[in-house]
Amino acid sequence: MYEQVAHSLLNKILDRLQPDIQKQDLRHFYTRLGANFYAIHSLFSHLYGNRSDFEQQVVRLVETMASRYIERDEELRRIDKAREEDHNWFLSQEIVGMALYADGFAGDLQGVSSRVNYLQELGINMLHVMPVLKCPEKASDGGYAVSDFRDIDPRFGTLEDIRTLSQKLRRREMLLTLDVVVNHTSDQHEWAMRARAGEQTYQDYYYVFDNRDVPDMFEETLPEIFPETSPGNFTYDPQMQKWAMTVFNSYQWDLNYSNPAVFIEMVDVLLFWANRGADILRLDAVAFLWKKVGTICQNEREAHLILQLFKDCCQVTAPGVLFIAEAIVAPVEIIKYFGEDAVIAKECEIAYNATFMALLWDAIATKNAKLLDQGIRNLPDKLDRATWLNYIRCHDDIGLGFDDVDIVAAGYNPKQHRDFLVNYFTGVYADSPARGQPFGRNEKTGDARISGSLASLIGLEAAIESGDEARIQASVNKILLLHSMIMSFGGIPLIYYGDEIGTLNDRSFLEDEAKAIDSRWMHRPKTDWAKAERRRQHGSVEQRIFDGVQRMIAVRKSIPEFADFNNRELLETGNPHLFVFMRHAPMLGNGRVLVVGNFDSAPQSLALEDLGNRGNFEYSQLRDLYSGEAPRMFKSQLVVPPYHFYWLSDARA
Ligand code: GLC
């Protein structure tokens, strides 16, 4: 949009840019800057307009974007242009991701490069390498306590290794996702050290207080994220003799985004990684970016404005790069991280579907889809040009973040139901096969979350110990059922490393003092490559899971109905054990795929005629696209074996 105030400022800024920037050919940069400058200017002035150095700060911001544009290599600029033309590229059903720790998966970044074949064998074409930046060895929070935003920790490798990996992936048409921890730094970061040494400039990078007055005000409404290991939200630093805000661990200092210098530094960091070949940047803990006394300091309007501003700036320099919002918050709040707009994502194009994840675990524990169905019905429609990241497990705990209203509608009492789920997954009930551990138990509120690997939570560990083949097979089926859901729901499925071979809990973290207090380490395994090798051994657990997931990925990629265009319709079935939805392909005329999942341990039936006439879907001649066979029928009823799923197409397809 053209607007005089912003435009005349832009003219002034362009005249003031450093001579070496002015000399460059910045044609595409200027076009994009012109297109986005009105938005950038209004957001930036909303956040920082009352400062006397406002104009100077805008100049610095534009210089940052321009310098990173100049640095961006030709190949990446070409990709930017291609993605501008094909702007729906990331909604395709052909993308399937995996998240992994470089050291856990393969020792280091070179190890990851050497194992790309394995990922390709499974069908993965988007790789999220968990944080590899410099961080203290012990107080690392699994890499989320960064002490240098622009360098790789020697434990993982070098910047050169990232370059090699990103080039290797690009040659194979695979996408690279990297983290940017935007909310906080390690207390060992240079900014924190300089703050500690008394430099005001760097104390202003954080929320630093002389005494407890303001911290106490904040504490009245702030929840605790890690109540067991890091109670409270402020940490006293004896050298600085001040309190720093530390919402996560006591060694993670929250950045102060009311200071434009922090914002500009972070834009530079985002663009730095965009220029190192990241196709997608995962923005960590985005809900927490803005702090306000009297609130829970999550989901504040300014946090959204900061994300919009990040997006607008990134679009000027590296428009092909997407953002993932890691906002593990209430269902109605998560969706807002796409940015509130009619069509396009103004903040992050992709968001973790934490609601769906937690609901899937609910269905496993209850053996029915009542709450799953209810919760998904109430999930607001996402924007057209935005997509979910659908996952079963990740490196974090499982938080039961669904809505109380939905729990009640499904016929449960919220407190009792959440307690039941935590007890079920942490082995409190003798008849539960799950082997999880509680995480983040808060004695004051009674809340708790759940740690554990997919296989151990689902019952595979207990089944293997029992030696009972029927139980083992049931666990394998449940693992495949959950994968079938994230593959067909709409969005990018993100498999967590190790789950493709049924990796059990890893209890070795208990021997390491720095890790023992954080049960999330039980599901951050070292890949056992001998175990992975058993994927080739017919009948092994590894083979059954790996082949199942591999086949699912291949089939998913061939089903255009599974692309994500808000083309999912939940169907009423009258059978609470089944989760049933139809996927359409609006661009392909009549294309439809009926997805059915049975969460019960007994076979269930579905009266197809009750589903109604769904665009003349031919219920009498169904074929399961996953198995290639006709599904089981009894008269006109579809029979769904225990923990089984179907991806049904009618015979015309
Ligand atoms: C994110 C990460 C989590 C980390 C937290 C603090 O939620 O996923 O692992 O502990 O941020 O950085």
XYZ file of C-alpha atoms and ligand atoms in Angstrom:
665
model
C 0.000 0.000 0.000
C 1.127 3.547 -0.773
C 0.997 6.017 2.071
C 2.811 9.346 2.058
C 4.368 9.384 5.536
C 5.884 5.938 5.196
C 6.936 6.562 1.637
C 8.722 9.841 2.273
C 10.530 8.209 5.181
C 11.533 5.379 2.879
C 12.933 7.879 0.377
C 14.932 9.516 3.138
C 16.243 6.171 4.338
C 17.328 5.046 0.911
C 19.355 8.258 0.581
C 20.963 7.620 3.930
C 21.977 4.008 3.329
C 25.687 3.308 3.508
C 27.435 3.902 0.141
C 28.469 0.258 -0.288
C 24.810 -0.768 -0.033
C 23.727 1.928 -2.481
C 26.189 0.685 -5.085
C 24.624 -2.799 -5.333
C 22.013 -4.075 -7.726
C 19.076 -4.354 -5.356
C 16.243 -4.437 -7.864
C 14.240 -7.266 -6.258
C 15.060 -6.027 -2.801
C 13.663 -2.563 -3.551
C 10.497 -3.958 -5.121
C 9.818 -6.070 -2.079
C 10.772 -3.330 0.339
C 8.393 -0.965 -1.466
C 5.613 -3.531 -1.212
C 6.132 -4.201 2.488
C 7.347 -0.870 3.764
C 3.968 0.525 4.703
C 3.320 -2.520 6.914
C 6.844 -2.495 8.333
C 6.642 1.175 9.119
C 3.267 1.012 10.798
C 4.187 -2.022 12.905
C 7.568 -0.623 13.830
C 6.100 2.721 14.807
C 3.358 1.018 16.784
C 6.022 -0.769 18.821
C 8.790 1.821 18.924
C 7.316 5.061 17.543
C 7.599 6.962 20.810
C 11.401 6.826 20.835
C 13.446 9.836 19.905
C 15.800 7.668 17.853
C 12.940 6.059 15.914
C 14.177 7.093 12.451
C 17.675 5.945 13.213
C 16.296 2.561 14.251
C 14.331 2.263 10.997
C 17.505 3.016 9.046
C 19.315 0.263 10.942
C 16.513 -2.161 10.239
C 16.545 -1.440 6.513
C 20.346 -1.684 6.442
C 20.139 -5.065 8.148
C 17.689 -6.352 5.557
C 19.737 -4.894 2.701
C 23.068 -6.294 3.918
C 21.583 -9.762 4.291
C 20.034 -9.435 0.838
C 23.422 -8.589 -0.643
C 24.893 -11.606 1.122
C 22.150 -13.998 -0.086
C 23.525 -16.240 -2.769
C 22.170 -16.574 -6.290
C 20.814 -20.069 -5.823
C 18.743 -18.998 -2.818
C 17.498 -15.900 -4.628
C 16.394 -18.110 -7.513
C 14.460 -20.308 -5.062
C 12.856 -17.184 -3.574
C 11.539 -16.210 -6.973
C 10.318 -19.707 -7.799
C 8.404 -19.859 -4.516
C 6.891 -16.434 -5.091
C 5.419 -17.821 -8.299
C 4.310 -21.114 -6.784
C 3.128 -19.608 -3.513
C 1.057 -22.622 -2.396
C 4.034 -24.951 -2.674
C 4.125 -25.847 1.013
C 0.487 -26.972 1.147
C 1.352 -29.996 -0.970
C 0.799 -33.536 0.311
C 4.256 -34.364 -0.956
C 6.024 -32.866 2.048
C 6.799 -35.197 4.947
C 9.128 -34.134 7.739
C 11.285 -35.595 10.432
C 12.676 -33.821 13.504
C 15.917 -35.071 15.009
C 18.791 -34.190 17.258
C 21.997 -34.244 15.198
C 24.002 -35.872 17.990
C 21.276 -38.325 18.950
C 20.585 -39.347 15.395
C 24.066 -39.592 13.983
C 26.722 -38.136 16.298
C 27.033 -34.750 14.617
C 26.126 -32.782 11.502
C 28.496 -34.730 9.281
C 26.859 -37.880 10.604
C 23.457 -36.481 9.635
C 24.762 -35.760 6.123
C 25.958 -39.310 5.836
C 22.544 -40.654 6.896
C 20.425 -38.667 4.455
C 19.885 -41.870 2.475
C 18.125 -43.418 5.428
C 15.731 -40.468 5.580
C 15.099 -40.724 1.875
C 14.496 -44.437 2.131
C 11.656 -43.649 4.521
C 10.363 -40.883 2.234
C 11.322 -37.866 4.334
C 11.875 -34.674 2.374
C 11.865 -32.077 5.120
C 14.430 -32.318 7.850
C 14.230 -30.398 11.097
C 17.639 -30.461 12.723
C 17.055 -29.509 16.344
C 19.197 -26.678 17.781
C 22.889 -26.973 17.007
C 24.027 -23.521 18.074
C 26.612 -22.882 20.736
C 25.246 -23.478 24.186
C 26.689 -24.356 27.583
C 27.317 -28.040 27.924
C 25.164 -28.627 30.948
C 22.714 -25.748 31.197
C 21.598 -26.242 27.599
C 17.870 -27.049 27.707
C 18.540 -29.387 24.811
C 20.056 -26.584 22.746
C 17.395 -23.978 23.546
C 19.752 -21.975 25.770
C 21.849 -20.380 23.026
C 25.113 -18.628 23.816
C 25.935 -17.605 20.229
C 23.222 -17.188 17.611
C 25.613 -17.301 14.683
C 27.850 -20.239 15.410
C 27.534 -23.995 15.582
C 28.496 -25.751 18.774
C 31.709 -27.736 18.170
C 29.918 -30.820 19.541
C 27.761 -30.754 16.420
C 30.272 -29.471 13.871
C 30.879 -26.235 12.040
C 29.123 -23.698 9.858
C 30.733 -25.458 6.931
C 28.959 -28.683 7.933
C 25.607 -26.911 7.855
C 26.440 -25.573 4.406
C 27.333 -29.042 3.176
C 24.177 -30.502 4.669
C 21.932 -27.823 3.222
C 23.469 -28.253 -0.230
C 23.147 -32.001 -0.054
C 19.489 -31.701 0.940
C 18.767 -29.174 -1.798
C 20.246 -31.426 -4.458
C 17.794 -34.089 -3.289
C 14.872 -31.683 -3.159
C 14.687 -31.933 0.601
C 13.898 -28.973 2.835
C 15.985 -27.884 5.790
C 14.368 -26.550 8.964
C 16.446 -24.841 11.646
C 15.529 -23.311 14.980
C 15.783 -19.704 15.969
C 15.285 -19.302 19.687
C 13.755 -15.852 19.600
C 12.450 -15.513 23.152
C 15.563 -15.882 25.280
C 19.300 -16.454 25.404
C 21.523 -18.505 27.649
C 22.925 -16.595 30.606
C 26.288 -17.326 28.970
C 25.449 -15.372 25.817
C 27.694 -12.351 25.254
C 24.752 -9.994 25.769
C 24.002 -11.548 29.165
C 27.678 -11.495 30.172
C 27.947 -7.824 29.287
C 24.716 -7.087 31.120
C 26.121 -8.916 34.114
C 29.312 -6.864 33.893
C 27.173 -3.745 34.230
C 26.747 -2.483 30.638
C 23.406 -0.682 30.514
C 23.045 -1.244 26.756
C 22.922 -4.986 27.336
C 20.886 -4.857 30.516
C 18.325 -3.193 28.255
C 18.317 -6.327 26.087
C 16.659 -8.201 28.934
C 14.123 -7.638 31.668
C 16.403 -6.714 34.518
C 15.202 -5.342 37.869
C 17.015 -3.859 40.869
C 14.702 -5.437 43.395
C 11.666 -7.689 43.684
C 9.020 -4.948 43.300
C 8.201 -5.488 39.645
C 9.048 -9.217 39.639
C 6.551 -9.726 42.475
C 3.884 -7.945 40.475
C 4.567 -10.187 37.495
C 4.540 -13.307 39.653
C 0.959 -12.639 40.712
C -0.300 -13.776 37.328
C 2.608 -15.601 35.680
C 2.360 -19.384 35.541
C 5.460 -21.552 35.973
C 6.714 -23.386 32.921
C 9.178 -25.681 34.684
C 7.783 -25.708 38.239
C 9.955 -28.585 39.456
C 13.335 -27.553 38.115
C 12.938 -23.811 37.805
C 10.151 -22.440 39.984
C 9.345 -18.759 39.666
C 10.036 -16.507 36.715
C 12.982 -14.397 37.900
C 16.543 -15.244 38.833
C 18.879 -13.196 40.986
C 22.286 -12.628 39.482
C 24.826 -12.009 42.252
C 27.372 -10.312 39.995
C 24.853 -7.901 38.488
C 23.029 -7.726 41.813
C 19.780 -7.607 39.908
C 16.929 -9.902 38.978
C 16.614 -11.146 35.414
C 13.359 -12.455 34.004
C 13.747 -16.189 33.347
C 10.385 -17.669 32.386
C 11.825 -21.034 31.322
C 14.971 -22.271 33.090
C 16.830 -20.016 35.499
C 19.716 -19.897 32.996
C 17.509 -18.693 30.099
C 17.132 -14.916 30.184
C 14.076 -13.498 28.440
C 14.787 -10.947 25.725
C 13.144 -7.560 25.944
C 11.375 -6.825 22.654
C 10.271 -3.406 23.784
C 13.850 -2.508 22.852
C 14.137 -2.151 19.035
C 17.809 -3.142 19.190
C 16.701 -6.630 20.263
C 14.207 -6.831 17.438
C 16.805 -5.765 14.857
C 19.402 -8.205 16.211
C 16.874 -11.014 15.839
C 15.897 -10.032 12.313
C 19.574 -10.249 11.503
C 19.791 -13.707 13.104
C 16.744 -14.945 11.164
C 18.219 -13.712 7.899
C 21.638 -15.104 8.779
C 20.112 -18.616 8.947
C 17.964 -18.013 5.904
C 21.222 -17.271 4.099
C 22.826 -20.448 5.443
C 20.234 -22.381 3.455
C 17.334 -22.885 5.859
C 14.077 -23.236 3.946
C 12.033 -23.066 7.111
C 12.788 -21.400 10.434
C 11.195 -22.771 13.562
C 10.569 -19.857 15.888
C 10.750 -21.136 19.421
C 8.323 -20.179 22.187
C 6.694 -17.380 20.183
C 3.736 -17.026 22.538
C 6.061 -15.534 25.157
C 7.562 -12.648 23.185
C 5.812 -9.820 25.003
C 5.582 -9.332 28.755
C 2.902 -7.333 30.498
C 2.252 -7.040 34.235
C -1.107 -8.481 35.195
C -1.177 -11.091 32.433
C 0.191 -14.589 31.910
C 2.635 -12.990 29.442
C 1.563 -15.276 26.638
C -0.309 -14.513 23.400
C -0.133 -10.747 23.936
C -1.121 -8.635 20.938
C 2.424 -7.239 20.681
C 3.831 -10.768 20.385
C 1.741 -11.073 17.228
C 2.895 -7.678 15.966
C 6.518 -8.703 16.440
C 5.913 -11.870 14.450
C 4.202 -9.919 11.673
C 7.159 -7.604 11.585
C 9.585 -10.552 11.440
C 7.567 -11.944 8.534
C 7.417 -8.647 6.659
C 11.174 -8.144 7.030
C 11.989 -11.707 6.030
C 9.798 -11.366 2.948
C 11.880 -8.429 1.780
C 15.211 -10.255 1.991
C 14.368 -13.960 1.789
C 10.742 -14.339 0.719
C 11.070 -18.066 0.044
C 11.699 -18.818 3.702
C 8.804 -19.992 5.852
C 8.258 -19.724 9.601
C 6.971 -22.393 11.943
C 5.271 -21.079 15.072
C 6.072 -23.131 18.123
C 3.176 -21.919 20.231
C 1.958 -24.660 22.510
C -1.058 -22.772 23.773
C -4.854 -23.097 23.856
C -6.492 -24.207 20.584
C -8.115 -20.838 19.866
C -4.815 -19.074 20.495
C -2.592 -21.340 18.367
C -4.460 -20.536 15.192
C -3.768 -16.816 15.660
C -0.058 -17.406 15.007
C -0.855 -17.720 11.323
C -1.764 -14.035 11.622
C -5.279 -12.726 11.392
C -5.969 -12.102 7.743
C -8.431 -13.234 5.096
C -6.098 -15.495 3.148
C -2.361 -15.350 3.649
C -0.276 -16.031 6.709
C 0.878 -12.697 8.035
C 2.917 -14.241 10.857
C 3.954 -17.883 10.505
C 2.908 -20.040 7.574
C 3.120 -23.204 9.666
C 2.126 -23.933 13.262
C 2.522 -26.959 15.499
C -0.872 -28.621 15.792
C -0.504 -29.243 19.521
C -4.280 -29.596 19.864
C -4.500 -32.509 17.438
C -1.443 -34.124 19.023
C -2.939 -34.053 22.524
C -6.337 -35.187 21.262
C -4.784 -38.204 19.543
C -3.239 -39.238 22.855
C -6.609 -38.794 24.499
C -8.160 -41.165 21.952
C -5.453 -43.744 22.672
C -6.051 -43.638 26.434
C -9.843 -43.619 26.263
C -10.078 -45.957 23.237
C -12.634 -43.616 21.781
C -12.677 -40.542 19.585
C -15.269 -38.518 21.485
C -12.960 -35.737 22.620
C -10.847 -35.943 19.463
C -13.925 -35.384 17.354
C -15.233 -32.635 19.619
C -11.884 -30.834 19.813
C -11.285 -30.903 16.066
C -14.806 -29.663 15.344
C -14.037 -26.635 17.467
C -10.643 -26.004 15.937
C -11.184 -22.835 13.906
C -10.537 -23.050 10.173
C -7.031 -22.016 9.346
C -6.152 -19.468 6.699
C -5.979 -20.644 3.107
C -2.268 -20.045 2.749
C -1.116 -21.567 6.017
C -0.705 -25.117 7.197
C -0.419 -27.329 10.252
C 2.536 -29.284 11.421
C 0.929 -32.511 12.555
C 2.891 -34.629 14.972
C 2.505 -37.425 17.482
C 5.670 -36.931 19.509
C 8.444 -34.373 19.589
C 11.365 -33.609 21.894
C 9.028 -31.988 24.439
C 6.482 -33.336 26.880
C 2.826 -33.888 25.997
C 0.730 -31.085 27.451
C -2.990 -31.750 27.724
C -3.790 -28.382 26.227
C -7.277 -28.985 24.930
C -10.227 -26.883 25.893
C -12.193 -27.564 29.092
C -15.406 -26.774 27.233
C -14.677 -29.604 24.820
C -13.838 -31.990 27.644
C -17.215 -31.250 29.207
C -18.979 -31.634 25.851
C -17.356 -35.048 25.490
C -18.926 -36.013 28.798
C -15.986 -35.748 31.213
C -15.001 -33.607 34.156
C -11.937 -31.574 33.052
C -9.833 -31.991 36.205
C -10.650 -35.665 36.628
C -10.131 -36.371 32.967
C -6.715 -34.711 32.853
C -5.692 -36.594 35.997
C -6.867 -39.805 34.389
C -4.733 -39.151 31.291
C -1.588 -38.360 33.275
C -2.131 -41.437 35.446
C -2.846 -43.599 32.426
C 0.336 -42.625 30.625
C 2.613 -42.667 33.648
C 1.800 -46.187 34.705
C -0.299 -45.420 37.783
C -3.000 -47.836 36.629
C -1.940 -51.448 36.672
C -3.890 -52.251 33.514
C -2.385 -49.427 31.479
C 0.369 -50.554 29.090
C 1.915 -47.064 28.986
C 5.387 -46.409 30.405
C 5.612 -42.623 30.589
C 6.853 -40.312 33.325
C 5.236 -37.177 34.643
C 6.844 -33.908 33.607
C 6.411 -30.439 35.061
C 4.221 -31.522 37.930
C 3.028 -28.440 39.742
C 2.094 -29.139 43.337
C 0.317 -25.780 43.628
C -2.030 -26.245 40.677
C -2.080 -30.033 40.425
C -1.111 -29.823 36.723
C 1.255 -32.266 35.075
C 2.442 -33.143 31.605
C 3.802 -36.404 30.188
C 7.203 -37.606 28.964
C 7.992 -40.801 27.109
C 8.656 -42.148 23.642
C 5.795 -42.981 21.319
C 6.501 -46.708 21.500
C 6.735 -46.795 25.290
C 3.640 -44.647 25.792
C 1.629 -46.763 23.413
C 2.506 -50.001 25.189
C 5.180 -51.540 22.984
C 7.763 -51.632 25.773
C 5.408 -53.502 28.118
C 4.268 -55.770 25.281
C 7.830 -56.744 24.360
C 8.577 -57.518 28.002
C 5.501 -59.722 28.202
C 6.615 -61.570 25.070
C 2.972 -61.672 24.029
C 2.859 -61.407 20.239
C -0.768 -60.263 20.180
C 0.079 -57.334 22.443
C 3.137 -56.495 20.377
C 1.079 -56.453 17.207
C -1.597 -54.308 18.869
C 1.095 -51.778 19.804
C 2.472 -51.761 16.285
C -1.049 -51.206 14.975
C -1.593 -48.293 17.343
C 1.687 -46.710 16.236
C 0.619 -47.024 12.615
C -2.886 -45.759 13.385
C -1.462 -42.557 14.879
C 0.831 -42.075 11.900
C -2.108 -42.604 9.533
C -3.848 -39.718 11.266
C -1.026 -37.184 10.958
C -0.472 -38.246 7.336
C -4.067 -37.732 6.246
C -5.349 -34.866 8.413
C -4.090 -31.996 6.251
C -0.780 -30.307 6.893
C 2.812 -31.434 7.083
C 3.344 -34.635 9.068
C 6.410 -34.393 11.276
C 7.763 -37.739 12.388
C 9.971 -37.763 15.442
C 13.247 -39.612 14.933
C 13.270 -43.117 16.308
C 9.496 -43.504 16.107
C 9.830 -45.056 12.658
C 11.525 -48.080 14.271
C 9.652 -48.169 17.578
C 12.352 -46.664 19.800
C 11.616 -47.222 23.488
C 12.308 -44.888 26.401
C 15.957 -44.157 26.979
C 16.692 -44.140 30.687
C 20.384 -43.315 30.387
C 19.590 -39.658 31.084
C 19.213 -40.589 34.745
C 22.961 -41.143 34.979
C 23.708 -37.594 33.886
C 23.197 -35.107 36.689
C 22.405 -32.244 34.320
C 19.674 -34.246 32.605
C 18.265 -36.413 35.374
C 15.938 -33.681 36.611
C 14.279 -33.288 33.204
C 12.314 -36.380 32.134
C 12.029 -35.097 28.552
C 15.461 -36.624 28.007
C 13.871 -40.077 28.125
C 12.517 -39.477 24.649
C 15.597 -37.851 23.117
C 17.373 -41.037 22.145
C 20.647 -42.023 20.560
C 19.687 -43.886 17.432
C 20.570 -47.542 17.782
C 21.676 -48.317 14.229
C 21.721 -52.069 14.865
C 18.058 -51.754 15.759
C 17.445 -49.633 12.655
C 19.128 -52.349 10.609
C 16.436 -54.780 11.758
C 13.989 -52.884 9.559
C 15.189 -55.259 6.861
C 14.430 -58.351 8.920
C 11.041 -59.670 7.964
C 8.636 -59.878 10.895
C 10.723 -57.803 13.304
C 8.969 -54.990 15.154
C 11.256 -52.514 13.405
C 10.344 -53.876 9.975
C 6.635 -53.810 10.712
C 6.710 -50.196 11.820
C 9.249 -48.901 9.313
C 7.577 -50.534 6.327
C 4.167 -49.362 7.466
C 5.277 -45.753 7.834
C 7.289 -45.892 4.621
C 4.300 -47.180 2.693
C 2.037 -44.570 4.246
C 4.389 -41.793 3.186
C 4.588 -43.075 -0.370
C 0.816 -43.432 -0.624
C 0.185 -40.033 0.989
C 2.376 -38.361 -1.597
C 0.195 -39.830 -4.360
C -3.125 -38.610 -2.894
C -3.806 -34.995 -3.935
C -6.861 -34.973 -1.631
C -4.360 -34.942 1.246
C -2.959 -31.533 0.273
C -4.022 -28.891 2.759
C -6.710 -26.577 1.379
C -9.214 -26.542 4.267
C -10.618 -29.578 2.526
C -11.490 -31.788 5.452
C -14.996 -32.590 6.636
C -15.560 -34.443 9.899
C -18.361 -36.975 9.651
C -20.863 -38.013 12.321
C -20.866 -41.775 12.641
C -22.763 -42.598 15.797
C -19.825 -44.827 16.768
C -17.651 -43.088 19.370
C -14.665 -45.365 18.773
C -14.221 -44.171 15.216
C -12.686 -40.941 13.981
C -13.938 -40.359 10.468
C -13.388 -37.574 8.010
C -13.573 -36.964 4.312
C -10.819 -35.248 2.362
C -11.765 -33.476 -0.837
C -9.684 -32.253 -3.707
C -11.452 -29.069 -4.738
C -9.100 -28.622 -7.661
C -9.657 -32.179 -8.874
C -13.407 -32.262 -9.420
C -14.846 -35.147 -7.510
C -11.751 -36.481 -5.780
C -12.537 -37.727 -2.284
C -10.874 -39.945 0.259
C -12.683 -41.241 3.328
C -10.398 -41.618 6.331
C -11.504 -43.966 9.118
C -9.577 -44.741 12.296
C -10.674 -47.189 14.990
C -9.190 -46.346 18.397
C -10.752 -49.316 20.139
C -9.236 -52.693 20.948
C -12.326 -54.385 19.488
C -13.511 -54.356 15.883
C -16.022 -51.639 15.115
C -18.493 -51.151 12.352
C -19.598 -48.125 10.433
C -22.964 -47.845 8.714
C -21.896 -46.265 5.459
C -25.391 -45.326 4.351
C -25.643 -43.082 7.433
C -22.785 -40.939 6.205
C -25.090 -39.451 3.580
C -24.453 -38.735 -0.046
C -21.041 -37.096 -0.034
C -20.758 -35.831 -3.594
C -21.906 -39.206 -4.933
C -19.159 -41.039 -3.135
C -19.645 -44.628 -4.224
C -19.770 -46.493 -0.903
C -20.448 -49.842 -2.510
C -17.096 -50.128 -4.238
C -14.430 -48.987 -1.876
C -10.710 -49.502 -2.112
C -8.205 -48.834 0.651
C -5.447 -46.774 -0.892
C -2.982 -47.814 1.814
C -3.299 -51.574 1.419
C -4.532 -51.530 -2.166
C -7.324 -53.894 -1.140
C -11.057 -53.755 -0.626
C -11.895 -53.041 3.014
C -13.745 -55.576 5.113
C -17.499 -55.320 4.854
C -20.419 -57.004 6.548
C -23.558 -56.354 4.520
C -23.464 -52.572 4.040
C -21.374 -52.030 7.145
C -17.707 -51.217 6.961
C -15.796 -53.380 9.428
C -12.803 -51.705 11.033
C -10.474 -54.078 12.878
C -8.983 -52.992 16.242
C -6.566 -50.022 15.960
C -6.963 -50.119 12.208
C -7.303 -47.332 9.686
C -8.531 -47.034 6.138
C -7.868 -44.438 3.458
C -10.844 -45.234 1.239
C -11.369 -44.128 -2.263
C -14.373 -45.102 -4.346
C -13.970 -47.279 -7.378
C -14.017 -44.420 -9.838
C -10.709 -43.177 -8.578
C 10.418 -24.653 23.411
C 11.250 -25.899 23.194
C 11.543 -26.534 24.510
C 12.280 -25.540 25.368
C 11.515 -24.228 25.482
C 12.373 -23.166 26.046
O 9.191 -24.939 23.946
O 10.576 -26.771 22.336
O 12.293 -27.704 24.358
O 12.481 -26.073 26.644
O 11.117 -23.758 24.220
O 13.361 -22.809 25.121
